[in-house]
DNA sequence: GCTCACCGAGCGGAACTCGATCATGGAAAT
DNA sequence: ATTTCCATGATCGAGTTCCGCTCGGTGAGC
């Protein structure tokens, strides 16, 4: 579901994550080490070819350790994706804090830029497009709630956009579009095809501007 | 790569398809039977959980038979996707022939409708979104060529749109967007959320109209 | 009757388990 | 305050199970 987790309609689920929560210090290090390893391996061999043994070896751990924290192979990938999502979110939040955007578009643009940057720099970031194939029963996280709702709230508060379900819907669509175009940009170019990236900005802007702001183009 | 095969930048590859071409009649039936079975199983358990044994059993065949025709598990999925793509194409071609569209938009609209219809009626049609995870070396099919090119040619010929790389690029982006929004429509609704489907039409139309035609809305 | 089609036991490897072993850090003893 | 101690967290890796895939033998088509 990729970016949808961030702004989209599906709730963000912290997931069953690990089998056992880490207690001692070294184990939290292990956990992130495992994900680091998984990220690198994903870049090397892809989602399908990745094996738990590879992850374990790359992390300097044994197979058993992997399974101590994750119930199965897919769970590792889900956790990796979750971490990527989290990192993206905090990157955006951070950017929004430092360069306070002057309008809703600058805020959206910041998100696009953050996504592109992470895609380029973060190993295994393309895990963002790891689609949850099996219909994992989705449970709403009452704390986080729909991220789209939060973003909508932010836009309403900060920039005086009209809120409501309509705005949330538009955001969902915009995210879906932006995600797909960016995805296309990186499909055959590790650095991301600038043409598509630019088009992503244009399309996203025009789509949202068409309803909620002046068409600047 | 989903719809991109149809209009997108990546060439359509007939693939190595089957190991052995069917000679006798019963074997062609077997082949399609295997794909039918795979389609159903995909709907039931998803891409990841599907096993060759499931496909064989569902098709009333033995494991060996599966491997007689397909080199591995992924090849079965690829073949299934290929068949879906083919069916989509012929459905569109057929529709274009019967209700001759009056303008470029009607032609595009036909494609969207065909996609939605197949998504609803054809088991396993969501295989269209089976992303080729491992970087399978893509070989250009000289006969088929880029489908985007062909569509572009069609639009140029039939409706007098200006061609060139620009048009192909626009089409790629449009397909990417449309695909993602339709995908969203069916994510949690087997019948497809009408709101997203309608928005797909609007967005696709506006995007293409913004460059190549009057904005009718 | 020659080839095509099919079968399914069997092989290899990857996913995953589990009991043995080591490390940690807080509490008790000094 | 320091040391000892030990309950429990953490790790390991051989072993089990399951699944992808092979291959030699049997049956069906033309």
GROMACS .gro file of C-alpha atoms (C1' of nucleotides) in nm:
model
  494
    1UNK     CA    1   0.000   0.000   0.000
    2UNK     CA    2   0.308   0.215  -0.003
    3UNK     CA    3   0.250   0.583   0.059
    4UNK     CA    4  -0.109   0.518   0.141
    5UNK     CA    5   0.002   0.435   0.488
    6UNK     CA    6   0.111   0.788   0.526
    7UNK     CA    7  -0.177   0.987   0.395
    8UNK     CA    8  -0.403   0.726   0.249
    9UNK     CA    9  -0.721   0.561   0.352
   10UNK     CA   10  -0.579   0.260   0.522
   11UNK     CA   11  -0.497   0.308   0.882
   12UNK     CA   12  -0.145   0.288   0.995
   13UNK     CA   13  -0.098  -0.026   1.193
   14UNK     CA   14   0.198  -0.064   1.426
   15UNK     CA   15   0.155  -0.433   1.347
   16UNK     CA   16   0.232  -0.728   1.564
   17UNK     CA   17   0.584  -0.617   1.486
   18UNK     CA   18   0.810  -0.833   1.691
   19UNK     CA   19   0.731  -1.153   1.865
   20UNK     CA   20   0.910  -1.040   2.175
   21UNK     CA   21   0.968  -0.683   2.263
   22UNK     CA   22   1.333  -0.617   2.330
   23UNK     CA   23   1.416  -0.557   2.693
   24UNK     CA   24   1.788  -0.540   2.724
   25UNK     CA   25   1.989  -0.283   2.537
   26UNK     CA   26   2.176  -0.516   2.309
   27UNK     CA   27   1.855  -0.661   2.176
   28UNK     CA   28   1.724  -0.328   2.048
   29UNK     CA   29   2.053  -0.292   1.868
   30UNK     CA   30   2.007  -0.640   1.727
   31UNK     CA   31   1.662  -0.556   1.607
   32UNK     CA   32   1.765  -0.249   1.416
   33UNK     CA   33   2.070  -0.438   1.297
   34UNK     CA   34   1.848  -0.704   1.151
   35UNK     CA   35   1.643  -0.443   0.971
   36UNK     CA   36   1.957  -0.272   0.843
   37UNK     CA   37   2.073  -0.604   0.708
   38UNK     CA   38   1.734  -0.673   0.554
   39UNK     CA   39   1.739  -0.332   0.386
   40UNK     CA   40   2.072  -0.400   0.223
   41UNK     CA   41   1.975  -0.749   0.117
   42UNK     CA   42   1.650  -0.623  -0.029
   43UNK     CA   43   1.845  -0.384  -0.247
   44UNK     CA   44   2.076  -0.662  -0.354
   45UNK     CA   45   1.840  -0.947  -0.429
   46UNK     CA   46   1.487  -0.808  -0.419
   47UNK     CA   47   1.183  -0.891  -0.211
   48UNK     CA   48   1.135  -1.240  -0.341
   49UNK     CA   49   1.487  -1.372  -0.327
   50UNK     CA   50   1.556  -1.252   0.023
   51UNK     CA   51   1.600  -1.535   0.272
   52UNK     CA   52   1.603  -1.528   0.647
   53UNK     CA   53   1.946  -1.685   0.636
   54UNK     CA   54   2.080  -1.396   0.431
   55UNK     CA   55   1.944  -1.143   0.676
   56UNK     CA   56   2.085  -1.332   0.971
   57UNK     CA   57   2.429  -1.369   0.820
   58UNK     CA   58   2.442  -1.006   0.706
   59UNK     CA   59   2.350  -0.894   1.056
   60UNK     CA   60   2.604  -1.125   1.215
   61UNK     CA   61   2.329  -1.314   1.391
   62UNK     CA   62   2.198  -1.665   1.381
   63UNK     CA   63   1.877  -1.782   1.222
   64UNK     CA   64   1.720  -1.835   1.559
   65UNK     CA   65   1.765  -1.471   1.647
   66UNK     CA   66   1.568  -1.362   1.344
   67UNK     CA   67   1.280  -1.582   1.447
   68UNK     CA   68   1.300  -1.465   1.801
   69UNK     CA   69   1.184  -1.125   1.680
   70UNK     CA   70   0.981  -1.196   1.373
   71UNK     CA   71   0.725  -1.471   1.320
   72UNK     CA   72   0.816  -1.521   0.957
   73UNK     CA   73   0.998  -1.391   0.656
   74UNK     CA   74   0.721  -1.157   0.551
   75UNK     CA   75   0.705  -1.002   0.895
   76UNK     CA   76   1.065  -0.889   0.858
   77UNK     CA   77   0.979  -0.709   0.538
   78UNK     CA   78   0.672  -0.554   0.695
   79UNK     CA   79   0.879  -0.429   0.985
   80UNK     CA   80   1.130  -0.286   0.742
   81UNK     CA   81   0.856  -0.106   0.558
   82UNK     CA   82   0.715   0.023   0.878
   83UNK     CA   83   1.048   0.166   0.978
   84UNK     CA   84   1.080   0.332   0.638
   85UNK     CA   85   0.737   0.486   0.680
   86UNK     CA   86   0.831   0.614   1.022
   87UNK     CA   87   1.152   0.764   0.893
   88UNK     CA   88   0.968   0.932   0.611
   89UNK     CA   89   0.719   1.080   0.849
   90UNK     CA   90   0.979   1.218   1.085
   91UNK     CA   91   1.179   1.352   0.794
   92UNK     CA   92   0.875   1.542   0.672
   93UNK     CA   93   0.788   1.664   1.021
   94UNK     CA   94   1.143   1.782   1.069
   95UNK     CA   95   1.150   1.962   0.736
   96UNK     CA   96   0.818   2.126   0.806
   97UNK     CA   97   0.954   2.253   1.134
   98UNK     CA   98   1.278   2.401   1.001
   99UNK     CA   99   1.162   2.557   0.676
  100UNK     CA  100   0.816   2.667   0.770
  101UNK     CA  101   0.619   2.647   0.447
  102UNK     CA  102   0.436   2.956   0.331
  103UNK     CA  103   0.143   2.774   0.179
  104UNK     CA  104  -0.016   2.434   0.145
  105UNK     CA  105   0.174   2.364  -0.171
  106UNK     CA  106   0.514   2.413  -0.012
  107UNK     CA  107   0.410   2.167   0.255
  108UNK     CA  108   0.316   1.907  -0.002
  109UNK     CA  109   0.631   1.977  -0.197
  110UNK     CA  110   0.837   1.913   0.113
  111UNK     CA  111   0.682   1.568   0.138
  112UNK     CA  112   0.764   1.489  -0.222
  113UNK     CA  113   1.121   1.603  -0.179
  114UNK     CA  114   1.161   1.399   0.137
  115UNK     CA  115   1.032   1.093  -0.040
  116UNK     CA  116   1.274   1.137  -0.328
  117UNK     CA  117   1.567   1.202  -0.097
  118UNK     CA  118   1.502   0.895   0.110
  119UNK     CA  119   1.453   0.685  -0.199
  120UNK     CA  120   1.798   0.791  -0.307
  121UNK     CA  121   1.982   0.764   0.020
  122UNK     CA  122   1.813   0.504   0.234
  123UNK     CA  123   1.897   0.141   0.160
  124UNK     CA  124   1.591  -0.068   0.096
  125UNK     CA  125   1.362   0.232   0.083
  126UNK     CA  126   1.185   0.087  -0.214
  127UNK     CA  127   1.030  -0.146   0.040
  128UNK     CA  128   0.774   0.134   0.059
  129UNK     CA  129   0.619  -0.028  -0.242
  130UNK     CA  130   0.607  -0.366  -0.084
  131UNK     CA  131   0.242  -0.434  -0.128
  132UNK     CA  132   0.081  -0.630   0.144
  133UNK     CA  133  -0.034  -0.906  -0.080
  134UNK     CA  134  -0.221  -1.125   0.158
  135UNK     CA  135  -0.520  -0.951   0.302
  136UNK     CA  136  -0.386  -0.895   0.647
  137UNK     CA  137  -0.680  -0.804   0.865
  138UNK     CA  138  -0.645  -0.434   0.916
  139UNK     CA  139  -0.699  -0.299   1.261
  140UNK     CA  140  -0.736   0.070   1.320
  141UNK     CA  141  -0.477   0.220   1.542
  142UNK     CA  142  -0.685   0.451   1.759
  143UNK     CA  143  -0.385   0.658   1.857
  144UNK     CA  144  -0.243   0.733   1.518
  145UNK     CA  145  -0.568   0.708   1.328
  146UNK     CA  146  -0.586   0.781   0.965
  147UNK     CA  147  -0.286   0.978   0.869
  148UNK     CA  148  -0.485   1.142   0.595
  149UNK     CA  149  -0.709   1.281   0.863
  150UNK     CA  150  -0.412   1.424   1.042
  151UNK     CA  151  -0.266   1.578   0.732
  152UNK     CA  152  -0.605   1.718   0.644
  153UNK     CA  153  -0.627   1.865   0.990
  154UNK     CA  154  -0.285   2.018   0.949
  155UNK     CA  155  -0.376   2.173   0.616
  156UNK     CA  156  -0.700   2.307   0.755
  157UNK     CA  157  -0.533   2.459   1.057
  158UNK     CA  158  -0.225   2.596   0.894
  159UNK     CA  159  -0.351   2.710   0.559
  160UNK     CA  160  -0.722   2.750   0.598
  161UNK     CA  161  -0.823   2.483   0.352
  162UNK     CA  162  -1.175   2.356   0.375
  163UNK     CA  163  -1.173   2.026   0.555
  164UNK     CA  164  -1.410   1.737   0.566
  165UNK     CA  165  -1.427   1.403   0.394
  166UNK     CA  166  -1.381   1.570   0.060
  167UNK     CA  167  -1.035   1.696   0.150
  168UNK     CA  168  -0.935   1.360   0.286
  169UNK     CA  169  -1.053   1.193  -0.031
  170UNK     CA  170  -0.858   1.437  -0.247
  171UNK     CA  171  -0.549   1.378  -0.041
  172UNK     CA  172  -0.583   1.007  -0.077
  173UNK     CA  173  -0.609   1.036  -0.452
  174UNK     CA  174  -0.321   1.281  -0.467
  175UNK     CA  175  -0.100   1.051  -0.265
  176UNK     CA  176  -0.193   0.757  -0.481
  177UNK     CA  177  -0.105   0.949  -0.794
  178UNK     CA  178   0.215   1.096  -0.657
  179UNK     CA  179   0.329   0.763  -0.527
  180UNK     CA  180   0.275   0.592  -0.858
  181UNK     CA  181   0.456   0.855  -1.059
  182UNK     CA  182   0.751   0.865  -0.821
  183UNK     CA  183   0.755   0.489  -0.826
  184UNK     CA  184   0.777   0.506  -1.201
  185UNK     CA  185   1.063   0.755  -1.174
  186UNK     CA  186   1.272   0.508  -0.979
  187UNK     CA  187   1.168   0.196  -1.164
  188UNK     CA  188   1.465   0.184  -1.394
  189UNK     CA  189   1.674   0.469  -1.259
  190UNK     CA  190   1.827   0.438  -0.911
  191UNK     CA  191   1.860   0.816  -0.894
  192UNK     CA  192   1.508   0.871  -1.013
  193UNK     CA  193   1.414   1.004  -1.353
  194UNK     CA  194   1.390   1.381  -1.305
  195UNK     CA  195   1.129   1.410  -1.572
  196UNK     CA  196   0.885   1.198  -1.379
  197UNK     CA  197   0.975   1.356  -1.049
  198UNK     CA  198   0.902   1.700  -1.188
  199UNK     CA  199   0.581   1.576  -1.343
  200UNK     CA  200   0.482   1.436  -1.007
  201UNK     CA  201   0.509   1.782  -0.856
  202UNK     CA  202   0.313   1.938  -1.138
  203UNK     CA  203   0.038   1.680  -1.137
  204UNK     CA  204  -0.002   1.676  -0.762
  205UNK     CA  205  -0.004   2.050  -0.743
  206UNK     CA  206  -0.255   2.093  -1.024
  207UNK     CA  207  -0.483   1.828  -0.888
  208UNK     CA  208  -0.502   1.981  -0.543
  209UNK     CA  209  -0.493   2.338  -0.670
  210UNK     CA  210  -0.785   2.266  -0.899
  211UNK     CA  211  -1.002   2.224  -0.596
  212UNK     CA  212  -0.842   2.413  -0.318
  213UNK     CA  213  -0.626   2.688  -0.445
  214UNK     CA  214  -0.523   2.909  -0.731
  215UNK     CA  215  -0.378   2.734  -1.031
  216UNK     CA  216  -0.032   2.877  -1.045
  217UNK     CA  217   0.137   2.628  -1.271
  218UNK     CA  218   0.441  -0.334  -1.360
  219UNK     CA  219   0.070  -0.351  -1.404
  220UNK     CA  220  -0.088  -0.133  -1.668
  221UNK     CA  221   0.246  -0.005  -1.777
  222UNK     CA  222   0.274  -0.308  -1.998
  223UNK     CA  223  -0.019  -0.182  -2.188
  224UNK     CA  224   0.058   0.179  -2.246
  225UNK     CA  225   0.366   0.234  -2.039
  226UNK     CA  226   0.732   0.267  -2.111
  227UNK     CA  227   0.828  -0.091  -2.061
  228UNK     CA  228   0.799  -0.311  -2.362
  229UNK     CA  229   0.555  -0.593  -2.365
  230UNK     CA  230   0.739  -0.921  -2.363
  231UNK     CA  231   0.562  -1.241  -2.462
  232UNK     CA  232   0.808  -1.404  -2.224
  233UNK     CA  233   0.950  -1.751  -2.234
  234UNK     CA  234   0.595  -1.841  -2.140
  235UNK     CA  235   0.579  -2.219  -2.135
  236UNK     CA  236   0.861  -2.464  -2.130
  237UNK     CA  237   0.700  -2.684  -2.388
  238UNK     CA  238   0.449  -2.561  -2.637
  239UNK     CA  239   0.135  -2.770  -2.624
  240UNK     CA  240   0.091  -2.997  -2.923
  241UNK     CA  241  -0.206  -3.212  -2.851
  242UNK     CA  242  -0.545  -3.063  -2.777
  243UNK     CA  243  -0.582  -3.176  -2.421
  244UNK     CA  244  -0.259  -3.005  -2.328
  245UNK     CA  245  -0.381  -2.662  -2.434
  246UNK     CA  246  -0.684  -2.723  -2.216
  247UNK     CA  247  -0.452  -2.822  -1.934
  248UNK     CA  248  -0.253  -2.505  -1.980
  249UNK     CA  249  -0.550  -2.274  -1.955
  250UNK     CA  250  -0.687  -2.492  -1.678
  251UNK     CA  251  -0.370  -2.438  -1.483
  252UNK     CA  252  -0.397  -2.064  -1.528
  253UNK     CA  253  -0.764  -2.071  -1.429
  254UNK     CA  254  -0.668  -2.255  -1.115
  255UNK     CA  255  -0.385  -2.014  -1.046
  256UNK     CA  256  -0.625  -1.722  -1.088
  257UNK     CA  257  -0.863  -1.861  -0.829
  258UNK     CA  258  -0.587  -1.947  -0.586
  259UNK     CA  259  -0.436  -1.603  -0.623
  260UNK     CA  260  -0.767  -1.453  -0.520
  261UNK     CA  261  -0.784  -1.685  -0.225
  262UNK     CA  262  -0.437  -1.672  -0.076
  263UNK     CA  263  -0.249  -1.393  -0.252
  264UNK     CA  264   0.066  -1.385  -0.458
  265UNK     CA  265   0.304  -1.483  -0.184
  266UNK     CA  266   0.121  -1.772  -0.032
  267UNK     CA  267   0.039  -1.942  -0.358
  268UNK     CA  268   0.214  -2.277  -0.399
  269UNK     CA  269   0.258  -2.489  -0.705
  270UNK     CA  270   0.089  -2.771  -0.522
  271UNK     CA  271  -0.223  -2.561  -0.471
  272UNK     CA  272  -0.239  -2.476  -0.838
  273UNK     CA  273  -0.191  -2.837  -0.939
  274UNK     CA  274  -0.453  -2.968  -0.701
  275UNK     CA  275  -0.705  -2.701  -0.797
  276UNK     CA  276  -0.653  -2.780  -1.162
  277UNK     CA  277  -0.686  -3.152  -1.101
  278UNK     CA  278  -0.333  -3.207  -1.217
  279UNK     CA  279  -0.015  -3.327  -1.057
  280UNK     CA  280   0.284  -3.121  -0.959
  281UNK     CA  281   0.482  -3.257  -1.247
  282UNK     CA  282   0.233  -3.124  -1.497
  283UNK     CA  283   0.275  -2.772  -1.366
  284UNK     CA  284   0.647  -2.795  -1.416
  285UNK     CA  285   0.608  -2.945  -1.756
  286UNK     CA  286   0.473  -2.610  -1.869
  287UNK     CA  287   0.632  -2.357  -1.640
  288UNK     CA  288   0.991  -2.342  -1.525
  289UNK     CA  289   0.903  -2.215  -1.181
  290UNK     CA  290   0.641  -2.071  -0.955
  291UNK     CA  291   0.696  -1.714  -1.068
  292UNK     CA  292   0.660  -1.811  -1.431
  293UNK     CA  293   0.308  -1.930  -1.359
  294UNK     CA  294   0.222  -1.592  -1.214
  295UNK     CA  295   0.382  -1.414  -1.505
  296UNK     CA  296   0.187  -1.624  -1.751
  297UNK     CA  297  -0.131  -1.548  -1.563
  298UNK     CA  298  -0.057  -1.179  -1.575
  299UNK     CA  299   0.024  -1.202  -1.941
  300UNK     CA  300  -0.306  -1.366  -2.014
  301UNK     CA  301  -0.485  -1.096  -1.818
  302UNK     CA  302  -0.304  -0.830  -2.017
  303UNK     CA  303  -0.398  -1.001  -2.341
  304UNK     CA  304  -0.760  -1.025  -2.239
  305UNK     CA  305  -0.765  -0.661  -2.143
  306UNK     CA  306  -0.617  -0.562  -2.475
  307UNK     CA  307  -0.860  -0.763  -2.680
  308UNK     CA  308  -1.149  -0.639  -2.471
  309UNK     CA  309  -1.046  -0.281  -2.543
  310UNK     CA  310  -0.989  -0.351  -2.910
  311UNK     CA  311  -1.329  -0.516  -2.935
  312UNK     CA  312  -1.502  -0.228  -2.760
  313UNK     CA  313  -1.327   0.025  -2.979
  314UNK     CA  314  -1.451  -0.161  -3.283
  315UNK     CA  315  -1.816  -0.190  -3.183
  316UNK     CA  316  -1.878   0.152  -3.029
  317UNK     CA  317  -1.654   0.366  -3.243
  318UNK     CA  318  -1.543   0.648  -3.012
  319UNK     CA  319  -1.608   1.003  -3.125
  320UNK     CA  320  -1.300   1.150  -2.966
  321UNK     CA  321  -0.978   1.063  -2.790
  322UNK     CA  322  -1.146   1.081  -2.453
  323UNK     CA  323  -1.409   0.823  -2.535
  324UNK     CA  324  -1.129   0.590  -2.643
  325UNK     CA  325  -0.950   0.635  -2.313
  326UNK     CA  326  -1.275   0.597  -2.125
  327UNK     CA  327  -1.337   0.266  -2.296
  328UNK     CA  328  -1.006   0.141  -2.166
  329UNK     CA  329  -1.089   0.244  -1.811
  330UNK     CA  330  -1.428   0.076  -1.829
  331UNK     CA  331  -1.277  -0.242  -1.967
  332UNK     CA  332  -1.025  -0.246  -1.686
  333UNK     CA  333  -1.293  -0.204  -1.423
  334UNK     CA  334  -1.516  -0.469  -1.579
  335UNK     CA  335  -1.239  -0.723  -1.594
  336UNK     CA  336  -1.134  -0.645  -1.241
  337UNK     CA  337  -1.485  -0.728  -1.133
  338UNK     CA  338  -1.548  -1.036  -1.338
  339UNK     CA  339  -1.218  -1.203  -1.403
  340UNK     CA  340  -1.076  -1.414  -1.121
  341UNK     CA  341  -0.722  -1.321  -1.034
  342UNK     CA  342  -0.730  -1.007  -1.242
  343UNK     CA  343  -0.551  -0.820  -0.969
  344UNK     CA  344  -0.247  -1.011  -1.092
  345UNK     CA  345  -0.218  -0.706  -1.317
  346UNK     CA  346  -0.047  -0.546  -1.023
  347UNK     CA  347   0.197  -0.826  -0.981
  348UNK     CA  348   0.513  -0.627  -0.986
  349UNK     CA  349   0.804  -0.802  -1.137
  350UNK     CA  350   1.019  -0.780  -0.831
  351UNK     CA  351   1.339  -0.931  -0.953
  352UNK     CA  352   1.487  -0.730  -1.231
  353UNK     CA  353   1.408  -0.968  -1.510
  354UNK     CA  354   1.612  -0.861  -1.808
  355UNK     CA  355   1.362  -0.697  -2.034
  356UNK     CA  356   1.381  -0.776  -2.399
  357UNK     CA  357   1.201  -0.563  -2.651
  358UNK     CA  358   0.947  -0.745  -2.855
  359UNK     CA  359   1.012  -0.602  -3.201
  360UNK     CA  360   0.668  -0.698  -3.320
  361UNK     CA  361   0.460  -0.549  -3.046
  362UNK     CA  362   0.699  -0.273  -2.953
  363UNK     CA  363   0.607  -0.018  -2.695
  364UNK     CA  364   0.237  -0.023  -2.651
  365UNK     CA  365   0.246   0.342  -2.558
  366UNK     CA  366   0.389   0.410  -2.898
  367UNK     CA  367   0.106   0.220  -3.059
  368UNK     CA  368  -0.158   0.395  -2.856
  369UNK     CA  369   0.007   0.725  -2.932
  370UNK     CA  370   0.001   0.638  -3.299
  371UNK     CA  371  -0.364   0.549  -3.275
  372UNK     CA  372  -0.451   0.875  -3.105
  373UNK     CA  373  -0.252   1.073  -3.357
  374UNK     CA  374  -0.414   0.901  -3.650
  375UNK     CA  375  -0.768   0.884  -3.526
  376UNK     CA  376  -0.804   1.206  -3.339
  377UNK     CA  377  -0.533   1.430  -3.471
  378UNK     CA  378  -0.343   1.466  -3.147
  379UNK     CA  379   0.011   1.588  -3.171
  380UNK     CA  380   0.245   1.296  -3.139
  381UNK     CA  381   0.606   1.261  -3.042
  382UNK     CA  382   0.787   1.168  -2.724
  383UNK     CA  383   0.583   1.420  -2.532
  384UNK     CA  384   0.260   1.238  -2.603
  385UNK     CA  385   0.410   0.906  -2.509
  386UNK     CA  386   0.539   1.052  -2.185
  387UNK     CA  387   0.198   1.196  -2.102
  388UNK     CA  388   0.035   0.864  -2.174
  389UNK     CA  389   0.278   0.686  -1.949
  390UNK     CA  390   0.203   0.923  -1.666
  391UNK     CA  391  -0.170   0.903  -1.728
  392UNK     CA  392  -0.161   0.525  -1.722
  393UNK     CA  393   0.043   0.525  -1.406
  394UNK     CA  394  -0.204   0.756  -1.236
  395UNK     CA  395  -0.512   0.580  -1.360
  396UNK     CA  396  -0.376   0.244  -1.263
  397UNK     CA  397  -0.296   0.356  -0.912
  398UNK     CA  398  -0.635   0.514  -0.852
  399UNK     CA  399  -0.823   0.213  -0.987
  400UNK     CA  400  -0.600  -0.006  -0.778
  401UNK     CA  401  -0.706   0.196  -0.477
  402UNK     CA  402  -1.070   0.157  -0.575
  403UNK     CA  403  -1.042  -0.219  -0.552
  404UNK     CA  404  -0.811  -0.238  -0.255
  405UNK     CA  405  -1.079  -0.297   0.002
  406UNK     CA  406  -1.385  -0.327  -0.218
  407UNK     CA  407  -1.414  -0.628  -0.451
  408UNK     CA  408  -1.664  -0.437  -0.662
  409UNK     CA  409  -1.449  -0.129  -0.674
  410UNK     CA  410  -1.526   0.193  -0.491
  411UNK     CA  411  -1.726   0.399  -0.740
  412UNK     CA  412  -1.595   0.720  -0.597
  413UNK     CA  413  -1.238   0.634  -0.689
  414UNK     CA  414  -1.339   0.492  -1.024
  415UNK     CA  415  -1.516   0.813  -1.114
  416UNK     CA  416  -1.225   1.017  -0.988
  417UNK     CA  417  -0.996   0.811  -1.205
  418UNK     CA  418  -1.193   0.912  -1.511
  419UNK     CA  419  -1.192   1.277  -1.410
  420UNK     CA  420  -0.824   1.288  -1.327
  421UNK     CA  421  -0.714   1.104  -1.637
  422UNK     CA  422  -0.933   1.316  -1.857
  423UNK     CA  423  -0.822   1.644  -1.706
  424UNK     CA  424  -0.459   1.550  -1.719
  425UNK     CA  425  -0.466   1.461  -2.084
  426UNK     CA  426  -0.713   1.735  -2.175
  427UNK     CA  427  -0.492   1.993  -2.009
  428UNK     CA  428  -0.236   1.934  -2.276
  429UNK     CA  429  -0.416   1.799  -2.574
  430UNK     CA  430  -0.775   1.899  -2.576
  431UNK     CA  431  -1.050   2.119  -2.443
  432UNK     CA  432  -1.125   2.087  -2.077
  433UNK     CA  433  -1.482   1.967  -2.080
  434UNK     CA  434  -1.510   1.838  -1.727
  435DG     C1'  435   0.391  -4.780  -3.191
  436DC     C1'  436   0.607  -4.359  -3.142
  437DT     C1'  437   0.563  -3.941  -2.927
  438DC     C1'  438   0.317  -3.637  -2.627
  439DA     C1'  439   0.122  -3.591  -2.182
  440DC     C1'  440   0.095  -3.707  -1.713
  441DC     C1'  441   0.206  -3.872  -1.273
  442DG     C1'  442   0.404  -3.864  -0.796
  443DA     C1'  443   0.787  -4.039  -0.509
  444DG     C1'  444   1.199  -3.827  -0.403
  445DC     C1'  445   1.569  -3.469  -0.358
  446DG     C1'  446   1.756  -3.029  -0.206
  447DG     C1'  447   1.715  -2.622   0.011
  448DA     C1'  448   1.479  -2.270   0.270
  449DA     C1'  449   1.158  -2.166   0.647
  450DC     C1'  450   1.106  -2.228   1.098
  451DT     C1'  451   1.154  -2.480   1.604
  452DC     C1'  452   1.353  -2.573   2.038
  453DG     C1'  453   1.637  -2.702   2.406
  454DA     C1'  454   2.108  -2.587   2.546
  455DT     C1'  455   2.415  -2.207   2.651
  456DC     C1'  456   2.573  -1.736   2.733
  457DA     C1'  457   2.503  -1.240   2.881
  458DT     C1'  458   2.283  -0.888   3.144
  459DG     C1'  459   2.157  -0.607   3.501
  460DG     C1'  460   1.929  -0.552   3.923
  461DA     C1'  461   1.898  -0.716   4.403
  462DA     C1'  462   2.104  -0.904   4.803
  463DA     C1'  463   2.499  -0.945   5.084
  464DT     C1'  464   2.897  -0.750   5.266
  465DA     C1'  465   2.989   0.143   4.750
  466DT     C1'  466   3.131  -0.276   4.587
  467DT     C1'  467   3.090  -0.745   4.491
  468DT     C1'  468   2.831  -1.160   4.431
  469DC     C1'  469   2.466  -1.396   4.257
  470DC     C1'  470   2.105  -1.556   3.973
  471DA     C1'  471   1.653  -1.501   3.729
  472DT     C1'  472   1.561  -1.399   3.299
  473DG     C1'  473   1.655  -1.203   2.853
  474DA     C1'  474   1.921  -1.311   2.448
  475DT     C1'  475   2.167  -1.604   2.139
  476DC     C1'  476   2.288  -1.997   1.909
  477DG     C1'  477   2.261  -2.372   1.557
  478DA     C1'  478   2.149  -2.855   1.472
  479DG     C1'  479   1.739  -3.053   1.346
  480DT     C1'  480   1.253  -3.082   1.154
  481DT     C1'  481   0.915  -2.969   0.828
  482DC     C1'  482   0.752  -2.798   0.427
  483DC     C1'  483   0.782  -2.652  -0.047
  484DG     C1'  484   0.987  -2.586  -0.498
  485DC     C1'  485   1.138  -2.860  -0.844
  486DT     C1'  486   1.336  -3.312  -1.097
  487DC     C1'  487   1.304  -3.734  -1.332
  488DG     C1'  488   1.221  -4.191  -1.456
  489DG     C1'  489   0.823  -4.464  -1.532
  490DT     C1'  490   0.321  -4.516  -1.701
  491DG     C1'  491  -0.083  -4.394  -1.977
  492DA     C1'  492  -0.326  -4.136  -2.368
  493DG     C1'  493  -0.334  -3.937  -2.842
  494DC     C1'  494  -0.256  -3.940  -3.350
   0.00000   0.00000   0.00000
